[in-house]
XYZ file of C-alpha atoms in Angstrom:
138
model
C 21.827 -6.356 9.947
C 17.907 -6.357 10.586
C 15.768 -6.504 7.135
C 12.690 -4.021 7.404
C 9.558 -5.625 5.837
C 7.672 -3.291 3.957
C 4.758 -5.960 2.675
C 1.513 -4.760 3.498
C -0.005 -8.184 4.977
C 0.065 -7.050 8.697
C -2.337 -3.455 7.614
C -5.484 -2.854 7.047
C -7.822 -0.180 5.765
C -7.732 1.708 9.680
C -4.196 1.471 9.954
C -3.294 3.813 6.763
C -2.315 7.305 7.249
C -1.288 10.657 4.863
C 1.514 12.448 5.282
C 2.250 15.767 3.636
C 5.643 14.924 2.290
C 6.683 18.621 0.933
C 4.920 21.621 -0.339
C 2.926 20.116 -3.376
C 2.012 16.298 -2.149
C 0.636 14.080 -0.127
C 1.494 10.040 0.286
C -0.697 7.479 1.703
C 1.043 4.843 3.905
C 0.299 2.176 6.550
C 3.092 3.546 8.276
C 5.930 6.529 8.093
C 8.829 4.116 7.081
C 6.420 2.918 4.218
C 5.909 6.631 2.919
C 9.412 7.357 3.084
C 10.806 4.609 1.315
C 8.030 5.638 -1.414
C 8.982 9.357 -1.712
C 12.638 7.989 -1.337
C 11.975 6.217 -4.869
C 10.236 9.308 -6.528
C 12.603 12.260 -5.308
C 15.633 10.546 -3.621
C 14.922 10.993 0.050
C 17.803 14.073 1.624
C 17.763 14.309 5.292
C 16.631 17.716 4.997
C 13.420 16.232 3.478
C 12.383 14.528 6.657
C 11.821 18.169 8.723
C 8.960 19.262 6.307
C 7.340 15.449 6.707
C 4.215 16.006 8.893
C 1.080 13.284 9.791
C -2.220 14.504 8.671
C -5.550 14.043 10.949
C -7.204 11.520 7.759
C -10.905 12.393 9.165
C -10.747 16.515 9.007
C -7.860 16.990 6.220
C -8.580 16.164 2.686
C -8.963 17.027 -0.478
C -10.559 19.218 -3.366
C -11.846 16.406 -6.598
C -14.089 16.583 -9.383
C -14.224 12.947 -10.083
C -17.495 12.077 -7.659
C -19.465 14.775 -9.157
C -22.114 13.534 -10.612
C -24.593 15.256 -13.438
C -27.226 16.469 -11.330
C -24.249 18.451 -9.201
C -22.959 19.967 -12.379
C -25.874 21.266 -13.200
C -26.930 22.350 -10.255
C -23.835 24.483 -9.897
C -24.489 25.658 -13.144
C -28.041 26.834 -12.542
C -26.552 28.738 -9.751
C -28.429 26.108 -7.180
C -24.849 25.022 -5.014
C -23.475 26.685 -2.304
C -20.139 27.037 -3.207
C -16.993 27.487 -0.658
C -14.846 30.245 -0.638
C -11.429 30.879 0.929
C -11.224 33.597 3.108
C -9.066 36.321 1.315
C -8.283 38.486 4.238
C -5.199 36.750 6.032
C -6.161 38.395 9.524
C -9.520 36.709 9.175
C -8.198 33.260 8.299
C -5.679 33.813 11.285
C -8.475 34.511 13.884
C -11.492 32.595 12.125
C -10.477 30.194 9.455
C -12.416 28.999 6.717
C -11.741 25.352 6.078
C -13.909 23.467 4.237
C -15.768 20.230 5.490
C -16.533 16.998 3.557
C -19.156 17.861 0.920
C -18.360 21.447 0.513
C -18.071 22.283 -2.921
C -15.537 24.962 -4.973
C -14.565 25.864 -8.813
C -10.875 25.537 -8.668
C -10.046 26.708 -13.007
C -13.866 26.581 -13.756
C -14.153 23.123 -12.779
C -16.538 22.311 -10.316
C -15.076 19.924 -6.912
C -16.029 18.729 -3.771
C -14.395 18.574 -0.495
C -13.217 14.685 0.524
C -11.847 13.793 3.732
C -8.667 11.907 2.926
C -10.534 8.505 5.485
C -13.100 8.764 2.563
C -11.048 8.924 -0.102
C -8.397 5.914 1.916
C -11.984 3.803 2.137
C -12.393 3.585 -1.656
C -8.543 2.089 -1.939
C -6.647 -0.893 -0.923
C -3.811 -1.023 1.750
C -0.876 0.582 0.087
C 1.487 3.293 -0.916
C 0.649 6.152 -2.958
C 0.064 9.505 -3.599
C -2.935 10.294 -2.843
C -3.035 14.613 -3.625
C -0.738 16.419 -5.190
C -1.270 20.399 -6.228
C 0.805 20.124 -9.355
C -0.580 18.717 -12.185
């Protein structure tokens, strides 16, 4: 019987990746076996788990925060100064010409005022590991 290692001393910063590992979360890993031994120890991995697994492109998926805004942004946004994204809200429209945001954009998500990270940015402020790295339930 082989041993898997699962250290991270063979992985670096470019070598980490995000997988959407079900409808609510998303795992940073240096590699697939990595994130599912992680989400293995959270949920207990089923094998009907693995077909809702998916990669995510790290430079144009990411992720809505509020912890790099800085004063200046607030109160811009609160003088009325910031741009602020919106979500289409016609489904044929976001069929046929989809919104997405872009790194920088900026949206009130329950009053509070976020910005748009890649998940590469967001991977470049970390160390080589295994965690989650977005989750929609809070």
């Amino acid at each position: 019987m082989k041993i898997i290692n699962l250290s991270y001393d063979d992985y670096t910063i470019q070598d980490m990746k995000v997988f959407k590992v079900d409808e609510f979360q998303w795992t940073a890993a240096p590699s697939l076996l990595h994130a599912l031994a992680f989400y293995d120890e959270q949920v207990e991995l089923e094998v009907f788990h693995l077909q809702d697994i998916e990669e995510c492109d790290t430079d144009d998926d990411g992720m809505w925060g509020s912890t790099e805004i800085t004063d200046g942004e607030q109160e811009a946004y609160e003088q009325g100064k910031l741009k602020i994204y919106e979500p289409s809200k016609s489904k044929m429209r976001e069929m046929y010409d989809p919104q997405k945001p872009t790194s920088g954009d900026y949206g009130v998500f329950s009053g509070e005022l976020c910005q748009w990270t890649s998940f590469s940015d967001v991977i470049k402020r970390q160390e080589v590991g295994t965690y989650v790295i977005a989750c929609t339930e809070y």
